[in-house]
mmCIF file of C-alpha atoms and ligand atoms in Angstrom:
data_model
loop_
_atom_site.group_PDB
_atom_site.id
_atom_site.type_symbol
_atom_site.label_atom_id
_atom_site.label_comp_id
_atom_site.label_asym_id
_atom_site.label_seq_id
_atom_site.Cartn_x
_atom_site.Cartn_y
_atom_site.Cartn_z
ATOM 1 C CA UNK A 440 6.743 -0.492 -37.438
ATOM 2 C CA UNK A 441 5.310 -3.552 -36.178
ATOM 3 C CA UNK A 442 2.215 -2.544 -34.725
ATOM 4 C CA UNK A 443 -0.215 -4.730 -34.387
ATOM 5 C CA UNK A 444 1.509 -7.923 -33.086
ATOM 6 C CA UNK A 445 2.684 -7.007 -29.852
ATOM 7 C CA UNK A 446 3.570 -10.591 -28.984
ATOM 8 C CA UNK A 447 6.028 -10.400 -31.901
ATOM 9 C CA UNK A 448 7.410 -7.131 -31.133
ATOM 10 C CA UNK A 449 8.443 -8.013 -27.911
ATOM 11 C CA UNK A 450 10.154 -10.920 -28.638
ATOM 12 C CA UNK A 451 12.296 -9.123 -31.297
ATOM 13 C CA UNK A 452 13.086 -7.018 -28.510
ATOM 14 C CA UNK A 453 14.002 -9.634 -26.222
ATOM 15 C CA UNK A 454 15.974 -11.335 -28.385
ATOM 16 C CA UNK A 455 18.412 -8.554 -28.745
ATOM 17 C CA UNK A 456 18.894 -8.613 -25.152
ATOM 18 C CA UNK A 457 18.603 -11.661 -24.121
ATOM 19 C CA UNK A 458 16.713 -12.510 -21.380
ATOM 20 C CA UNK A 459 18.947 -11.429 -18.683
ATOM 21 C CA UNK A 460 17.103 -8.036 -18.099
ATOM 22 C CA UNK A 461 18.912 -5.746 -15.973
ATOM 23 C CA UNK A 462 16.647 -2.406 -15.787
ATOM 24 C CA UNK A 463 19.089 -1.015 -18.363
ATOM 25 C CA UNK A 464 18.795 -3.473 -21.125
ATOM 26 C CA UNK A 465 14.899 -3.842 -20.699
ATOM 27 C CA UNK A 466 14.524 -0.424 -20.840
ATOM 28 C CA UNK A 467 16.868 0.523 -23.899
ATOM 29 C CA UNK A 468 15.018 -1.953 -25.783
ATOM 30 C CA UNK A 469 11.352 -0.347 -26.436
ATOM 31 C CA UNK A 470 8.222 -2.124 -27.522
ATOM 32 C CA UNK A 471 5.330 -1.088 -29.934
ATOM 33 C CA UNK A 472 3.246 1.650 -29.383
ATOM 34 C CA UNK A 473 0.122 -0.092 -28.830
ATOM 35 C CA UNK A 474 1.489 -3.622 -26.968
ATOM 36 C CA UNK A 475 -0.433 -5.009 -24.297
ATOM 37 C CA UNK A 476 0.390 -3.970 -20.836
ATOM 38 C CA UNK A 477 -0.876 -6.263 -17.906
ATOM 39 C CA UNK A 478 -1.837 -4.712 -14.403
ATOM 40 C CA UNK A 479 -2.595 -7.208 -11.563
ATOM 41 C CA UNK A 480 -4.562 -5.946 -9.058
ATOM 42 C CA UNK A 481 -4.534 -7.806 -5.317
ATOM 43 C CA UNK A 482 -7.994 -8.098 -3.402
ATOM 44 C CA UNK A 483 -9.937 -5.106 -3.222
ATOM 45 C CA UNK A 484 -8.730 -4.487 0.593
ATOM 46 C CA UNK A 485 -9.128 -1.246 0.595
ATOM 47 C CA UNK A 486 -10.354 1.750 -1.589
ATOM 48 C CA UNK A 487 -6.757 2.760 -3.191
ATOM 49 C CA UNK A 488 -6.905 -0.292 -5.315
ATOM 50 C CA UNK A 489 -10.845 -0.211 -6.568
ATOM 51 C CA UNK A 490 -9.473 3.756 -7.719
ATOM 52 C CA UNK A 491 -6.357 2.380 -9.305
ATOM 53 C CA UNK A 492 -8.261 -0.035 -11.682
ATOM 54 C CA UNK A 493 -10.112 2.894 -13.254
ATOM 55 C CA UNK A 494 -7.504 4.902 -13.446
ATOM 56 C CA UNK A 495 -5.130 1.941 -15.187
ATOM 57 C CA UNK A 496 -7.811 1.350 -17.402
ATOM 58 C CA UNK A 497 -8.518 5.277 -18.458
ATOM 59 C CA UNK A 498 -4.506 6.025 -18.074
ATOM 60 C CA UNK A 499 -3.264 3.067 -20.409
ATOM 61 C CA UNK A 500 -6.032 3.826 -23.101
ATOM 62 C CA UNK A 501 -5.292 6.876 -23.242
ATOM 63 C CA UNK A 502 -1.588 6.401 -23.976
ATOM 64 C CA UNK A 503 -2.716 3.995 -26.981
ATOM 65 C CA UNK A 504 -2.274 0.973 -24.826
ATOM 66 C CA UNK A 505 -3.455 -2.711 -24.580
ATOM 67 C CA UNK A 506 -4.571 -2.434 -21.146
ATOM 68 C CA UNK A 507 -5.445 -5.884 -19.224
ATOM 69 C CA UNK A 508 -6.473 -4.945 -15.569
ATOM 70 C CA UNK A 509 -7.328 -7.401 -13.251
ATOM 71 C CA UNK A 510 -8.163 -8.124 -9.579
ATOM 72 C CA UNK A 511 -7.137 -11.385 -7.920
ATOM 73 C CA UNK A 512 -10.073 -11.734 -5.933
ATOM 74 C CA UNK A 513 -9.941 -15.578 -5.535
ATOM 75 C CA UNK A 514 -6.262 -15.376 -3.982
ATOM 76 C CA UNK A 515 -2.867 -16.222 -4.882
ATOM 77 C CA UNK A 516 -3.463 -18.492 -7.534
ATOM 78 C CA UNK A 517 -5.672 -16.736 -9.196
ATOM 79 C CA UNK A 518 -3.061 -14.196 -9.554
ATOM 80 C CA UNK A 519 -0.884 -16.576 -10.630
ATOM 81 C CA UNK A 520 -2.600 -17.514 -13.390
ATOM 82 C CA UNK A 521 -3.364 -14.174 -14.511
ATOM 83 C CA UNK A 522 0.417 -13.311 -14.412
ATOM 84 C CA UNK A 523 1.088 -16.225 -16.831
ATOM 85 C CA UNK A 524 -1.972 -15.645 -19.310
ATOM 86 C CA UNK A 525 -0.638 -11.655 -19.424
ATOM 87 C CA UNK A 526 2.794 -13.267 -20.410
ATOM 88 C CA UNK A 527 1.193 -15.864 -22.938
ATOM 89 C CA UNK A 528 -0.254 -12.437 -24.321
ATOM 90 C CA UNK A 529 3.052 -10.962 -24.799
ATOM 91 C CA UNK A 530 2.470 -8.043 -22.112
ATOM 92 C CA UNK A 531 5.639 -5.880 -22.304
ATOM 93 C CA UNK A 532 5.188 -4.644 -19.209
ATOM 94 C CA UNK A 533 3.714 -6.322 -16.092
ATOM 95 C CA UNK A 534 2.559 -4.424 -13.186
ATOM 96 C CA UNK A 535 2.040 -6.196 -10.390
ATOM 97 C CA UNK A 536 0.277 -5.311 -6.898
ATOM 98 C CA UNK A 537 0.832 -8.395 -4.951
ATOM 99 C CA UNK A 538 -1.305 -10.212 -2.907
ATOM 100 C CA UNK A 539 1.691 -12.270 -1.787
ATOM 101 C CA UNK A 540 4.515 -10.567 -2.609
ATOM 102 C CA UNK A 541 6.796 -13.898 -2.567
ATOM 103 C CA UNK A 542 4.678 -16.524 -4.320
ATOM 104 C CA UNK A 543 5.059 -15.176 -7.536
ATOM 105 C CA UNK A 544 8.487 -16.013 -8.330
ATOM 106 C CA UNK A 545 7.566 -18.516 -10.659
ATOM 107 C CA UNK A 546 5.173 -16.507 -12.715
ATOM 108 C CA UNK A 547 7.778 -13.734 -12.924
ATOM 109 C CA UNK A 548 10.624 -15.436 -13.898
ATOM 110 C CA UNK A 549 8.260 -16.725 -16.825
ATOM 111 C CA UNK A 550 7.422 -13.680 -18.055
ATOM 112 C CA UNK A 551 11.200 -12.472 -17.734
ATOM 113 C CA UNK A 552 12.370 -15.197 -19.822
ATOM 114 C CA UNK A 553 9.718 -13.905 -22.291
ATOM 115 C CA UNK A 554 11.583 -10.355 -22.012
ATOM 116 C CA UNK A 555 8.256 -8.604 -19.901
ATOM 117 C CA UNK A 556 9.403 -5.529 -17.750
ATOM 118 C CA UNK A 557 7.859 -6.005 -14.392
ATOM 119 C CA UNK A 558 7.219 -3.455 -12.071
ATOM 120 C CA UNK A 559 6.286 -4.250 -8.781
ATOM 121 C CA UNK A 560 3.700 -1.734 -7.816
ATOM 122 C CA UNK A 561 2.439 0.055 -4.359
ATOM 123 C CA UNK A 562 3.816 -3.615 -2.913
ATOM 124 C CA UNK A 563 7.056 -5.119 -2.866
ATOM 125 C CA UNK A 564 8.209 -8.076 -4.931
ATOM 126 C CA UNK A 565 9.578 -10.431 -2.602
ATOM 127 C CA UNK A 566 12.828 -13.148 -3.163
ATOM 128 C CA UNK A 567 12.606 -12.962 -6.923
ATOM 129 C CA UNK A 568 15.117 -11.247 -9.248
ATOM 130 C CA UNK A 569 12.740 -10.761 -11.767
ATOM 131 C CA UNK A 570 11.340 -7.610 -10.719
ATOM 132 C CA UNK A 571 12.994 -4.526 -12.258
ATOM 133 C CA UNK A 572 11.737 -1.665 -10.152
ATOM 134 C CA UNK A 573 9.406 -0.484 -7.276
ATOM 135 C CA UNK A 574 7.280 2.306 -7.688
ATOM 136 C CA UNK A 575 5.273 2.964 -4.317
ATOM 137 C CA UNK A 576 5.003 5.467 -1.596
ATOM 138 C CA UNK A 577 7.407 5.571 1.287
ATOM 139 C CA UNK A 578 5.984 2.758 3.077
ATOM 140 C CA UNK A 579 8.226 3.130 6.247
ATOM 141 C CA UNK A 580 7.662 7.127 5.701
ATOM 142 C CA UNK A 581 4.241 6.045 6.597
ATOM 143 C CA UNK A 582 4.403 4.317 9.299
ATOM 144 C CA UNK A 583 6.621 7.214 11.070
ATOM 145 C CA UNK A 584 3.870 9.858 9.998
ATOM 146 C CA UNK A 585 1.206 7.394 12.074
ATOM 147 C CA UNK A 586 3.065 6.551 15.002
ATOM 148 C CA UNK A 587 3.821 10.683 14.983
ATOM 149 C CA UNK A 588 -0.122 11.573 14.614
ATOM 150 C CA UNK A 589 -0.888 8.585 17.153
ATOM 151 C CA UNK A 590 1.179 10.714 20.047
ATOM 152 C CA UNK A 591 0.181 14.394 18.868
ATOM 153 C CA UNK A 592 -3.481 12.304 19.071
ATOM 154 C CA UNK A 593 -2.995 11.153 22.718
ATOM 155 C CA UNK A 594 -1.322 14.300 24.032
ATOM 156 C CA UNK A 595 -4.447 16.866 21.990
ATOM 157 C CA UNK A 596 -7.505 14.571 23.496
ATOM 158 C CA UNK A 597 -6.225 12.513 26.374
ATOM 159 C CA UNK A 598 -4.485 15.438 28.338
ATOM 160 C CA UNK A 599 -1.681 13.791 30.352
ATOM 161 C CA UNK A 600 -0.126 10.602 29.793
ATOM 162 C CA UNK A 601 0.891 7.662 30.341
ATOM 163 C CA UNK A 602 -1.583 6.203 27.814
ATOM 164 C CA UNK A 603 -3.306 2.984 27.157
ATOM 165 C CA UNK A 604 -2.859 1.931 23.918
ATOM 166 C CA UNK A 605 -2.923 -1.114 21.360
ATOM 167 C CA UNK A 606 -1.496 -2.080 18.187
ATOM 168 C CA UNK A 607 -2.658 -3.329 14.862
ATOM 169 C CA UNK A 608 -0.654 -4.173 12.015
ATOM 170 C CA UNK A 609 -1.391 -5.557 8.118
ATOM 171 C CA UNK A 610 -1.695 -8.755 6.836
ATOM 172 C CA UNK A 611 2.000 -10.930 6.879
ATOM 173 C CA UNK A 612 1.856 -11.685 2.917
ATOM 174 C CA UNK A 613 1.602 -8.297 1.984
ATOM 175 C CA UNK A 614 5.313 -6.287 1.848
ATOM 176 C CA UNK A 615 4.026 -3.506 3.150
ATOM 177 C CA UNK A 616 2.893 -4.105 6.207
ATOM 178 C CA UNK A 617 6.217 -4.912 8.003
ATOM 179 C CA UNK A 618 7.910 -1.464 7.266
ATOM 180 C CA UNK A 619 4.327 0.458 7.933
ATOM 181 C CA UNK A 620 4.515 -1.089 11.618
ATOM 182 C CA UNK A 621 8.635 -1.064 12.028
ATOM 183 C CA UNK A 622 8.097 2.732 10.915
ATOM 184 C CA UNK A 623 5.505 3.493 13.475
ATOM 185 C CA UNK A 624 7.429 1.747 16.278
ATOM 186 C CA UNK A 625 10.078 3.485 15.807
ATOM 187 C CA UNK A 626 8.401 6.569 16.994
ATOM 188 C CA UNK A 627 6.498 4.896 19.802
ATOM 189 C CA UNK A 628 8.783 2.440 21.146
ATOM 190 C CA UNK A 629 11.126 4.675 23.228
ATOM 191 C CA UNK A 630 7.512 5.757 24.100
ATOM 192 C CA UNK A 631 6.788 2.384 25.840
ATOM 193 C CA UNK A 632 9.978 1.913 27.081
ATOM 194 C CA UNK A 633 9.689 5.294 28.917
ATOM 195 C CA UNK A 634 6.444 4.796 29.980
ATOM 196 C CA UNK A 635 4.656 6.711 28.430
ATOM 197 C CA UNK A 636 2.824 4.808 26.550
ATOM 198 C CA UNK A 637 1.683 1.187 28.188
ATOM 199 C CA UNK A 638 0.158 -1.577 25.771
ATOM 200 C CA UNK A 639 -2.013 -3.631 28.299
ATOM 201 C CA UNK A 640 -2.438 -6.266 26.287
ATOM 202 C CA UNK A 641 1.314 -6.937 26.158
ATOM 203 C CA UNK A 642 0.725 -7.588 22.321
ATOM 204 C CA UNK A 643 3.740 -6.187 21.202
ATOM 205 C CA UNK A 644 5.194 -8.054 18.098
ATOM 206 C CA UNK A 645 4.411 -8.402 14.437
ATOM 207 C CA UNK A 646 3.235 -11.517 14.411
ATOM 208 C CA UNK A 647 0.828 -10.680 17.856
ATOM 209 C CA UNK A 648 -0.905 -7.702 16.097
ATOM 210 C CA UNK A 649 -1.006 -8.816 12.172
ATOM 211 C CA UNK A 650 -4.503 -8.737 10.512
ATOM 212 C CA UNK A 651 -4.564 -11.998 8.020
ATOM 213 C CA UNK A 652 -5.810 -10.157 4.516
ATOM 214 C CA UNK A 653 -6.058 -6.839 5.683
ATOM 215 C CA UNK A 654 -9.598 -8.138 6.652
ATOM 216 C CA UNK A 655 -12.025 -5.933 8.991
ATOM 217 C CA UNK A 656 -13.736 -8.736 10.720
ATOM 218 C CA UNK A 657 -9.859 -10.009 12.051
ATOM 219 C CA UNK A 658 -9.247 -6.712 13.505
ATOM 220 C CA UNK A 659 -12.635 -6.372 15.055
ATOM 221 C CA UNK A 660 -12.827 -10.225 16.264
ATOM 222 C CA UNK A 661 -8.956 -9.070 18.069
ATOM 223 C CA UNK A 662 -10.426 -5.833 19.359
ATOM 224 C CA UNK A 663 -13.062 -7.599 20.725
ATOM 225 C CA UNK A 664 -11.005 -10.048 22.267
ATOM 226 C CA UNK A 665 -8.501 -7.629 23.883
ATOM 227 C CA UNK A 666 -11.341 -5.611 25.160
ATOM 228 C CA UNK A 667 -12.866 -8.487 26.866
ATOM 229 C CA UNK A 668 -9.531 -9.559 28.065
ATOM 230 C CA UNK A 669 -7.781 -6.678 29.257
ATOM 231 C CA UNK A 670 -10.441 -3.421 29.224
ATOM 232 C CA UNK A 671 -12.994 -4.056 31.355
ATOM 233 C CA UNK A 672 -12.185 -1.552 34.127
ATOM 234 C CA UNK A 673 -9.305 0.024 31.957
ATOM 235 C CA UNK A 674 -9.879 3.034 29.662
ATOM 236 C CA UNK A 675 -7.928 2.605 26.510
ATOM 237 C CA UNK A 676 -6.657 5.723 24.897
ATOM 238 C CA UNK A 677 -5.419 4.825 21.619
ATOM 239 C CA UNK A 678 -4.934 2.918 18.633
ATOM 240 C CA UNK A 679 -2.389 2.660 16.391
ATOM 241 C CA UNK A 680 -4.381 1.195 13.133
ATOM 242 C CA UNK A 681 -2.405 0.595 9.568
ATOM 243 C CA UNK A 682 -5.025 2.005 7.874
ATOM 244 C CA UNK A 683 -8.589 2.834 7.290
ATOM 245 C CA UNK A 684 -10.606 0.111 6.866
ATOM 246 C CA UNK A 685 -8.579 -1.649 9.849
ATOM 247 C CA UNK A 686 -9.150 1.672 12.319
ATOM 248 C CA UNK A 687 -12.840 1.787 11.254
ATOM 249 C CA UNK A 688 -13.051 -1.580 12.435
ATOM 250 C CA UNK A 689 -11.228 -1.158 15.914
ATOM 251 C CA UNK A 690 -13.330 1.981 16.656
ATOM 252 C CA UNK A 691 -16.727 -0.209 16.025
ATOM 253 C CA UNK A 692 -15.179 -3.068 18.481
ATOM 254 C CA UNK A 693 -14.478 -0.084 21.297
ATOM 255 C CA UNK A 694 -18.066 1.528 20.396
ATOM 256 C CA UNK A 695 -20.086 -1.894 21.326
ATOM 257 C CA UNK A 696 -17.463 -2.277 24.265
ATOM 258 C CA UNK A 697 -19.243 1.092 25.473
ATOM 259 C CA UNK A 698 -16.374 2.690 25.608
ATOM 260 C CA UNK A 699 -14.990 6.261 24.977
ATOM 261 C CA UNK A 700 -13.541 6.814 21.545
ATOM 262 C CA UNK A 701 -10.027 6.340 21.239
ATOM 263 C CA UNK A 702 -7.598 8.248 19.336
ATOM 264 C CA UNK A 703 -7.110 6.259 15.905
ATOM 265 C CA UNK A 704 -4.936 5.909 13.342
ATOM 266 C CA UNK A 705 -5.110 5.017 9.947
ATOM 267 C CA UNK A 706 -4.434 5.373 6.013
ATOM 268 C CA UNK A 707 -5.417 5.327 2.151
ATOM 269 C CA UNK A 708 -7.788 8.257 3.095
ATOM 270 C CA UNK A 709 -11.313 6.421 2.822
ATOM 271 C CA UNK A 710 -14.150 8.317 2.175
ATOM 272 C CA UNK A 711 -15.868 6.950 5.469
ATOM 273 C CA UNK A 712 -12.866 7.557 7.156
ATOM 274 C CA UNK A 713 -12.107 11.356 6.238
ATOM 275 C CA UNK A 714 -15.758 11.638 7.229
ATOM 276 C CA UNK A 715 -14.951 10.327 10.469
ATOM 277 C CA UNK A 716 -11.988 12.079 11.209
ATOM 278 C CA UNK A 717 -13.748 15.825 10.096
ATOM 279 C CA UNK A 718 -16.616 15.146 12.777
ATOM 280 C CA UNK A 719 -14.023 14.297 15.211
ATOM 281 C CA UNK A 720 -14.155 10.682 15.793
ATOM 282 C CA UNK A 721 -11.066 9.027 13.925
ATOM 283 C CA UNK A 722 -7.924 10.998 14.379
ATOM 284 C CA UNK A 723 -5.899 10.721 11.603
ATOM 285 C CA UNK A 724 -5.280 9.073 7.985
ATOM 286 C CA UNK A 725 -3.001 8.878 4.895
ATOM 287 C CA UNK A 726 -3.193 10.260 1.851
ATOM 288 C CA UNK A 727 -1.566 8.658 -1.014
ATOM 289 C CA UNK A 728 -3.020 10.350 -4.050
ATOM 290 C CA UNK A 729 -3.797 7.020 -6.117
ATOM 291 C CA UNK A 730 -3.666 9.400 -9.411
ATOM 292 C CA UNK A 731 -0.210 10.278 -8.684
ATOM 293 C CA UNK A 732 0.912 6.564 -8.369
ATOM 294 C CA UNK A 733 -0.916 5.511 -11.215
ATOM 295 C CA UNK A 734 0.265 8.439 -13.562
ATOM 296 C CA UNK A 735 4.188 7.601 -12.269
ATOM 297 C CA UNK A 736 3.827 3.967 -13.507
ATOM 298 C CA UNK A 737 2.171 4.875 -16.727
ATOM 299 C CA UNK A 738 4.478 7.249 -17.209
ATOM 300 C CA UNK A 739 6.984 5.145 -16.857
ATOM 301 C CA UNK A 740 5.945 2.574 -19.163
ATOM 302 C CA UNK A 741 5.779 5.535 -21.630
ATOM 303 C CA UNK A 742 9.256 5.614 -21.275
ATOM 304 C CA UNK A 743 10.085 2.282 -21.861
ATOM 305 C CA UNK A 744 7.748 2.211 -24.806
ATOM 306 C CA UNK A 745 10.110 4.868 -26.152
ATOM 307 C CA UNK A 746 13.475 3.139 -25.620
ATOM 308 C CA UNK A 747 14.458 5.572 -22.201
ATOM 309 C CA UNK A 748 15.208 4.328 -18.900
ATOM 310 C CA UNK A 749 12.530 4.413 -16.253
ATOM 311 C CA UNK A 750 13.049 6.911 -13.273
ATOM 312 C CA UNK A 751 14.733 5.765 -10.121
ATOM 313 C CA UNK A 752 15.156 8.041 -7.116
ATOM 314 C CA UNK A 753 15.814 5.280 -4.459
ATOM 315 C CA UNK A 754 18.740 2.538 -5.330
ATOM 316 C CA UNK A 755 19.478 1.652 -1.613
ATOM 317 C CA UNK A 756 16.172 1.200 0.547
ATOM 318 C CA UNK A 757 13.972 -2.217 -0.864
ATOM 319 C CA UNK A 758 16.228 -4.853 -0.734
ATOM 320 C CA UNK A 759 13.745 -7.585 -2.007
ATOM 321 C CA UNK A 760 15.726 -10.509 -0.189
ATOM 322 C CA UNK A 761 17.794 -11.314 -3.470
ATOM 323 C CA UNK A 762 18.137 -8.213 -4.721
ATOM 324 C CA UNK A 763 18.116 -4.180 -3.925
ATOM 325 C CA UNK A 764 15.157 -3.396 -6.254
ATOM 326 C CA UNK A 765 15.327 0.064 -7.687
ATOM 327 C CA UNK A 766 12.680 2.124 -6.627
ATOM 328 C CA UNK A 767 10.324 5.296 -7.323
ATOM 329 C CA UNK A 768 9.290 6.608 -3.987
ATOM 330 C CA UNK A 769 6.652 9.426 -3.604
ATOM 331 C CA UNK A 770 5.559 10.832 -0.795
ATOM 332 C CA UNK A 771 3.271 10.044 1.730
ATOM 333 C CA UNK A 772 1.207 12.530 3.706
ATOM 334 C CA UNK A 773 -0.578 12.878 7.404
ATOM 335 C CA UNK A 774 -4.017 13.919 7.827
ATOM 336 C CA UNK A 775 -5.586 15.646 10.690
ATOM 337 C CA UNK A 776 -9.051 17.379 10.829
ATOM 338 C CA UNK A 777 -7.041 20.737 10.871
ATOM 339 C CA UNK A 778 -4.652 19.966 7.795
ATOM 340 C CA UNK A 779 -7.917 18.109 5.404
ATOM 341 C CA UNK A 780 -8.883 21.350 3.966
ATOM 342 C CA UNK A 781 -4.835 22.156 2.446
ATOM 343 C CA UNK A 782 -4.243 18.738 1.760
ATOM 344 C CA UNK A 783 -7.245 17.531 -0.077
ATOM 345 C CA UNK A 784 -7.011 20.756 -1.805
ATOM 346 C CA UNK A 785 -6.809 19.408 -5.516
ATOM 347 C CA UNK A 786 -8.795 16.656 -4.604
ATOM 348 C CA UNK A 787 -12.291 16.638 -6.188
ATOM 349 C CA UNK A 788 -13.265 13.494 -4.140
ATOM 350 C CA UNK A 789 -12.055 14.356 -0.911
ATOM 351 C CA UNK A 790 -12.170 17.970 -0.743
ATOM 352 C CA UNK A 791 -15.866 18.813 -0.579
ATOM 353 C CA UNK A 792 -15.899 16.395 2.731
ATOM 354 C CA UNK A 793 -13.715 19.193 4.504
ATOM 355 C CA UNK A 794 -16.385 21.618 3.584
ATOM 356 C CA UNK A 795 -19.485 20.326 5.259
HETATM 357 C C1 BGC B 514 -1.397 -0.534 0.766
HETATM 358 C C2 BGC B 514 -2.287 0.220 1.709
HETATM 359 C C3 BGC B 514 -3.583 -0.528 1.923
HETATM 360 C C4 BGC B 514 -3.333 -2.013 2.224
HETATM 361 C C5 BGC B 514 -4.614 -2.808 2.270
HETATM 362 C C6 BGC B 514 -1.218 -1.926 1.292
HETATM 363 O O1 BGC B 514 -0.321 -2.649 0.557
HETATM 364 O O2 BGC B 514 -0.149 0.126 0.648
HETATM 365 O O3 BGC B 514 -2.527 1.495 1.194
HETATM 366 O O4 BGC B 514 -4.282 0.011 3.000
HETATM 367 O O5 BGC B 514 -2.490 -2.546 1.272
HETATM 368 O O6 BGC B 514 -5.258 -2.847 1.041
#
């Protein structure tokens, strides 16, 4: 047993299998009980994340675990830097919810090379091979659910169509964000082209609708600026929003436009947001039980500890650009003031805001 010196440990281990670490040979290999795991956080966009630091923290001390969790509140190089210093401490597992998804390569071939298992978490690693699995939700599973909720929305409060609508979509660095919005257009794009639905701004493509950092105040100052430009004698129905904190935002450029609440989208099940949806203002949201991500990545590092493979349910879907990263999907699920109750049900959080 050679508990005690993680650093050590893990470089036994990745000397036996050299440092070309297929998930197989990483995994077979097992570290020390009590080696240092790194976890690095993005920017606290949203409330998922600030709920998965505690619950890395609790989770990873509670499995007898050098836990290092950290946010990368500065930017990119910040988490950079972090990346390397949770190599230099012989982390035997990095977990790593990217900011940037593709300016880490460097940092992660470094802490390959030192035999680290990394594990890109919630968001994508991006042209790198050294990322041996993916454990997130079904990201383009998500993006069908809201362009689904966005039309059930449209047809339950705007009676007849065709509707007005407008579309937002995540920040470009961040994985996700592409298959959230190629997700929901797939649902509403035969919508537009049959007229149903009609985007007035004629912002249509990634690129036109992208928030820069996930940030409010770029949603709200492109609101603003489409309502200005293309809404003052037009009503506009709906809004198809990536998630919470983005929707929030959109509804609060509409409200000081004066105008009638539109049906909105959104995700990560906010607690302002599942407010807002049970007294009737936004119309749906996400839930992706943070606990249930954070428990499948600790448990798999469990495994690993232990020698066993990690769990893989998805080989074919996350091509990374270099590679088809092996993945742990979980599901995703819509929200809707008449579905809260059932679906926060084992929520402690959440539930009670169904009750009031
Ligand atoms: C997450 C979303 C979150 C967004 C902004 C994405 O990568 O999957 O749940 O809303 O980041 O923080």
């Amino acid at each position: 047993m050679l508990a005690g010196c993680s650093t050590s440990d893990r470089d036994a281990t990745a000397e036996e299998t050299g440092t070309d670490s297929t998930t197989e040979e990483t995994a077979a290999a097992g570290f020390a009980a009590d080696a240092t795991i790194g976890i690095a956080l993005p920017q606290k966009t949203s409330e998922n994340w600030v709920l998965a630091e505690q619950l890395f923290k609790d989770g990873l001390e509670e499995a007898g675990f050098n836990g290092i969790v950290q946010f990368a509140n500065g930017g990119v190089t910040e988490q950079q830097n972090q990346i390397q210093a949770m190599t230099e401490q012989g982390a035997a597992v990095i977990v790593v919810g990217a900011i940037d998804g593709s300016q880490l390569g460097t940092q992660l071939d470094a802490a390959k090379a030192d035999g680290a298992y990394v594990i890109a978490y919630d968001r994508l690693l991006k042209n790198t091979e050294a990322v041996d699995l993916y454990i997130a939700f079904d990201n383009y599973q998500v993006g069908v659910l809201q362009g689904t909720a966005l039309l059930e929305g449209l047809a339950a409060r705007k009676g007849d169509g065709p509707y007005n609508i407008e579309l937002i979509a995540g920040s470009p660095d961040d994985a996700n964000a592409t298959p959230f919005f190629e997700g929901a257009m797939s649902i509403l794009q035969p919508k537009i082209d049959d007229g149903t639905l009609v985007v007035v701004s004629d912002q249509v493509t990634f690129e036109e609708v992208a928030t820069q950092g996930w940030k409010a105040e770029n949603a709200q100052k492109r609101m603003d600026t489409v309502l200005s430009g293309f809404y003052t004698d037009t009503e506009l129905h709906g809004i198809l929003s990536p998630n919470d904190t983005l929707g929030r935002a959109a509804m609060t450029a509409v409200a000081q436009a004066g105008k009638d609440t539109p049906v909105v989208t959104g995700q990560d099940s906010e607690v302002e947001s599942v407010k807002s949806i049970m007294a009737g203002e936004q119309w749906s949201t996400i839930y992706k039980d943070t606990r249930e991500l954070v428990a499948q990545t600790i448990a798999t590092i469990k495994a690993l500890q232990a020698g066993e493979e990690a769990d893989v349910n998805d080989e074919t879907s996350y091509d990374n650009g270099v590679k088809i990263v092996p993945a742990y999907l979980l599901t995703p699920f819509i929200v809707t003031q008449e579905n809260a109750a059932e679906i926060y049900a084992d929520d402690a959080a959440l539930f009670p805001l169904t009750q009031e």
